[in-house]
């Protein structure tokens, strides 16, 4: 009942066990596009799920689906809830799913690949000065990555100090005034807004990231989905940062000449 969980099963080569998927997964995962749709986080269909007679329904903990989960259990359908906020929760979810579908070894290998990449990237980042950054999830209203989420851990591994880590909420809504006052050295923008990130943020020259040409756009699906390929997500973010550094450095060099 969640795209991150669907992605985990596909990564573990267990998609053949799925009898229905959430709408987002059906739209974005070709491997399960032909399966029946059973709604999503805000519109789960109890009738559609029960009609498929599943042995197990896997969800993420959410207020939106509380009644949905309760009704399934009352009807005798097993439900497990797998959290996907923190890095350790996501890794545990991969292993739990792997154990439940007979893919324990594949799950261990996937978890190890993520952990090893995290270590390698953090080691590489330790050789460079740390900078402050924000990761934008949505522009209007403005939502950032706060403290406690796996994305905060991703920023840390990449050698960045998350300016919004002061918020205990994993994904806080903040004001533009707060962002300007925080003055991040990098803005990483993963919003789906059609206006390019550089163009959007260019209006606020007082933000160091804008002044120094360090506004970075990253694809939302590749970076901000808490799925089974967080190693790839982290590498994608790091590559985008390096590209921006190279462009900014070349621009600075041209001005000095």
Coordinates of C-alpha atoms in Angstrom, one line a residue:
X1 CA 0.0 0.0 0.0
X2 CA 3.0 2.3 -0.5
X3 CA 5.4 2.8 -3.4
X4 CA 8.5 2.4 -1.2
X5 CA 7.3 -1.0 -0.1
X6 CA 6.4 -2.0 -3.6
X7 CA 9.9 -1.0 -4.7
X8 CA 11.4 -3.1 -2.0
X9 CA 9.6 -6.2 -3.2
X10 CA 10.6 -5.6 -6.8
X11 CA 14.2 -5.1 -5.8
X12 CA 14.1 -8.4 -4.0
X13 CA 12.7 -10.1 -7.1
X14 CA 9.5 -10.9 -5.3
X15 CA 7.0 -8.9 -7.4
X16 CA 5.4 -12.1 -8.5
X17 CA 3.9 -12.4 -5.0
X18 CA 2.0 -9.1 -5.4
X19 CA -1.7 -9.3 -6.2
X20 CA -2.4 -5.6 -6.0
X21 CA -0.5 -2.3 -5.6
X22 CA -1.1 1.3 -4.7
X23 CA -1.8 3.8 -7.6
X24 CA 1.6 5.5 -7.5
X25 CA 3.4 2.1 -7.9
X26 CA 1.1 1.2 -10.8
X27 CA 1.9 4.4 -12.6
X28 CA 5.7 4.4 -12.0
X29 CA 6.7 0.7 -11.8
X30 CA 6.4 -1.1 -15.1
X31 CA 6.9 -4.4 -13.4
X32 CA 3.5 -4.1 -11.6
X33 CA 1.6 -1.8 -14.0
X34 CA -0.9 -4.5 -14.9
X35 CA -1.8 -5.4 -11.4
X36 CA -5.1 -4.3 -9.8
X37 CA -5.0 -0.9 -8.1
X38 CA -6.1 -0.7 -4.5
X39 CA -5.9 3.1 -3.8
X40 CA -3.2 5.0 -2.1
X41 CA -2.3 6.7 1.2
X42 CA -5.3 9.0 1.2
X43 CA -7.8 6.8 -0.6
X44 CA -7.2 3.1 0.3
X45 CA -9.9 0.8 -1.0
X46 CA -10.9 -1.8 1.6
X47 CA -13.2 -3.5 -0.9
X48 CA -10.5 -3.7 -3.6
X49 CA -8.0 -5.2 -1.1
X50 CA -10.4 -7.7 0.4
X51 CA -11.6 -8.9 -3.0
X52 CA -8.0 -9.9 -3.9
X53 CA -7.9 -12.2 -0.8
X54 CA -4.3 -11.3 0.1
X55 CA -2.3 -13.3 2.8
X56 CA -0.7 -10.1 3.9
X57 CA -1.2 -6.3 3.5
X58 CA 1.9 -4.2 4.0
X59 CA 1.5 -0.5 4.9
X60 CA 3.5 2.4 6.4
X61 CA 2.3 3.7 9.7
X62 CA -0.1 6.6 9.0
X63 CA -3.0 8.4 10.6
X64 CA -4.7 8.5 7.2
X65 CA -5.0 4.7 7.0
X66 CA -5.8 3.9 10.7
X67 CA -9.4 2.9 10.1
X68 CA -8.4 1.0 7.0
X69 CA -5.9 -1.1 8.9
X70 CA -8.3 -1.7 11.7
X71 CA -11.1 -2.9 9.4
X72 CA -8.7 -5.3 7.6
X73 CA -7.6 -6.8 10.9
X74 CA -11.3 -7.2 12.0
X75 CA -11.8 -9.1 8.8
X76 CA -8.9 -11.5 9.6
X77 CA -6.4 -10.0 7.1
X78 CA -2.9 -9.8 8.4
X79 CA -1.4 -6.3 8.3
X80 CA 2.2 -5.3 9.1
X81 CA 3.3 -1.7 9.4
X82 CA 6.8 -0.8 8.2
X83 CA 8.1 2.7 9.0
X84 CA 10.1 4.6 6.4
X85 CA 11.2 7.9 8.1
X86 CA 14.6 7.1 9.4
X87 CA 17.4 5.3 7.7
X88 CA 17.5 2.4 10.2
X89 CA 13.7 1.9 9.7
X90 CA 14.0 1.7 6.0
X91 CA 16.8 -0.9 6.2
X92 CA 14.8 -2.9 8.8
X93 CA 11.8 -2.8 6.4
X94 CA 13.8 -4.2 3.6
X95 CA 15.0 -7.1 5.8
X96 CA 11.5 -7.7 7.2
X97 CA 10.0 -7.9 3.8
X98 CA 12.8 -10.2 2.6
X99 CA 12.3 -12.5 5.5
X100 CA 8.5 -12.7 4.9
X101 CA 8.8 -13.6 1.2
X102 CA 11.7 -16.0 1.4
X103 CA 14.3 -13.5 0.1
X104 CA 16.3 -13.0 3.3
X105 CA 19.7 -13.2 1.6
X106 CA 18.7 -10.8 -1.2
X107 CA 17.5 -8.4 1.5
X108 CA 20.8 -8.7 3.5
X109 CA 22.7 -7.9 0.3
X110 CA 20.6 -4.9 -0.5
X111 CA 20.9 -3.6 3.1
X112 CA 24.7 -4.1 3.0
X113 CA 25.0 -2.3 -0.3
X114 CA 23.3 0.8 1.1
X115 CA 25.3 0.7 4.3
X116 CA 28.6 0.3 2.4
X117 CA 27.8 3.2 0.1
X118 CA 26.9 5.4 3.1
X119 CA 30.3 4.6 4.6
X120 CA 32.2 5.2 1.4
X121 CA 30.5 8.5 0.6
X122 CA 30.9 9.8 4.2
X123 CA 34.6 8.9 4.0
X124 CA 35.0 10.8 0.8
X125 CA 33.1 13.8 2.2
X126 CA 35.2 13.9 5.3
X127 CA 38.1 15.1 3.1
X128 CA 36.2 18.3 2.1
X129 CA 35.0 21.2 4.2
X130 CA 31.4 20.9 5.5
X131 CA 28.7 23.3 4.3
X132 CA 25.2 24.2 5.3
X133 CA 22.4 23.1 3.0
X134 CA 18.7 22.6 2.8
X135 CA 16.8 20.0 0.8
X136 CA 13.6 21.4 -0.6
X137 CA 10.7 19.0 -1.0
X138 CA 8.0 21.6 -2.0
X139 CA 8.3 25.3 -2.7
X140 CA 4.8 26.7 -2.0
X141 CA 4.1 26.1 0.7
X142 CA 7.8 25.6 1.6
X143 CA 8.6 22.2 2.9
X144 CA 12.1 21.1 3.8
X145 CA 13.9 18.0 5.1
X146 CA 14.2 18.4 8.9
X147 CA 16.0 16.4 11.5
X148 CA 15.5 12.7 12.0
X149 CA 14.7 11.5 8.5
X150 CA 16.8 9.3 6.2
X151 CA 17.2 12.4 4.0
X152 CA 18.8 14.3 6.8
X153 CA 21.2 11.3 7.2
X154 CA 21.9 11.5 3.5
X155 CA 22.8 15.2 3.7
X156 CA 25.1 14.3 6.6
X157 CA 26.8 11.5 4.7
X158 CA 27.4 13.9 1.8
X159 CA 29.3 16.2 4.1
X160 CA 26.5 18.8 4.5
X161 CA 25.0 20.3 7.7
X162 CA 21.3 20.4 7.3
X163 CA 20.2 24.0 8.3
X164 CA 16.7 22.7 9.0
X165 CA 17.8 19.9 11.3
X166 CA 16.8 22.2 14.2
X167 CA 13.2 21.1 13.4
X168 CA 12.2 17.8 15.0
X169 CA 9.6 17.2 12.3
X170 CA 11.1 15.1 9.6
X171 CA 9.5 17.3 6.9
X172 CA 8.8 20.7 8.4
X173 CA 6.9 23.5 6.7
X174 CA 9.0 26.7 7.1
X175 CA 8.7 30.3 6.0
X176 CA 10.7 31.9 3.3
X177 CA 11.9 34.4 5.9
X178 CA 13.4 31.5 7.9
X179 CA 15.2 30.2 4.9
X180 CA 16.7 33.6 4.0
X181 CA 17.8 34.1 7.6
X182 CA 19.3 30.6 7.7
X183 CA 21.5 31.5 4.7
X184 CA 22.3 28.0 3.4
X185 CA 25.4 27.6 1.3
X186 CA 23.6 25.0 -0.9
X187 CA 20.0 24.7 -1.9
X188 CA 19.1 21.2 -3.1
X189 CA 15.7 21.3 -4.8
X190 CA 13.7 18.2 -5.4
X191 CA 10.3 19.8 -5.9
X192 CA 8.1 18.9 -8.9
X193 CA 7.5 22.6 -9.7
X194 CA 7.8 23.1 -13.5
X195 CA 9.8 26.3 -13.0
X196 CA 13.6 25.4 -13.0
X197 CA 15.1 25.5 -9.6
X198 CA 17.8 28.1 -10.5
X199 CA 15.2 30.4 -12.0
X200 CA 12.9 30.1 -9.0
X201 CA 15.5 30.8 -6.4
X202 CA 17.3 33.5 -8.3
X203 CA 15.0 36.1 -6.8
X204 CA 16.7 35.9 -3.4
X205 CA 20.3 37.0 -4.0
X206 CA 21.0 37.4 -0.3
X207 CA 21.0 33.6 0.2
X208 CA 24.6 32.5 -0.2
X209 CA 23.6 29.4 -2.3
X210 CA 21.9 31.7 -4.8
X211 CA 24.7 34.3 -4.8
X212 CA 27.3 31.6 -5.4
X213 CA 25.4 29.6 -8.0
X214 CA 24.9 26.6 -5.8
X215 CA 21.2 25.9 -6.4
X216 CA 21.0 22.2 -7.3
X217 CA 18.0 20.4 -8.9
X218 CA 17.7 16.7 -8.2
X219 CA 15.1 14.3 -9.5
X220 CA 12.5 13.6 -6.8
X221 CA 11.9 9.9 -7.6
X222 CA 15.6 9.1 -7.6
X223 CA 16.5 10.9 -4.4
X224 CA 13.5 11.4 -2.1
X225 CA 11.7 8.0 -2.3
X226 CA 12.5 5.9 0.8
X227 CA 12.9 2.7 -1.2
X228 CA 15.5 0.0 -1.7
X229 CA 18.1 1.9 -3.6
X230 CA 19.2 4.6 -1.2
X231 CA 22.8 3.9 -2.2
X232 CA 21.9 5.1 -5.7
X233 CA 19.9 8.0 -4.2
X234 CA 23.0 9.1 -2.2
X235 CA 25.3 8.8 -5.2
X236 CA 22.9 10.8 -7.4
X237 CA 22.8 13.6 -4.8
X238 CA 26.6 13.7 -4.5
X239 CA 27.1 13.7 -8.3
X240 CA 24.7 16.7 -8.6
X241 CA 26.6 18.6 -5.9
X242 CA 29.9 18.0 -7.6
X243 CA 28.6 19.1 -10.9
X244 CA 27.3 22.3 -9.3
X245 CA 30.7 22.9 -7.6
X246 CA 32.4 22.5 -11.0
X247 CA 30.1 24.9 -12.7
X248 CA 30.4 27.4 -9.8
X249 CA 34.2 27.1 -9.8
X250 CA 34.4 27.6 -13.6
X251 CA 32.2 30.7 -13.3
X252 CA 34.3 32.1 -10.5
X253 CA 37.5 31.4 -12.4
X254 CA 36.1 33.2 -15.5
X255 CA 35.2 36.3 -13.4
X256 CA 38.7 36.4 -11.9
X257 CA 40.2 36.5 -15.3

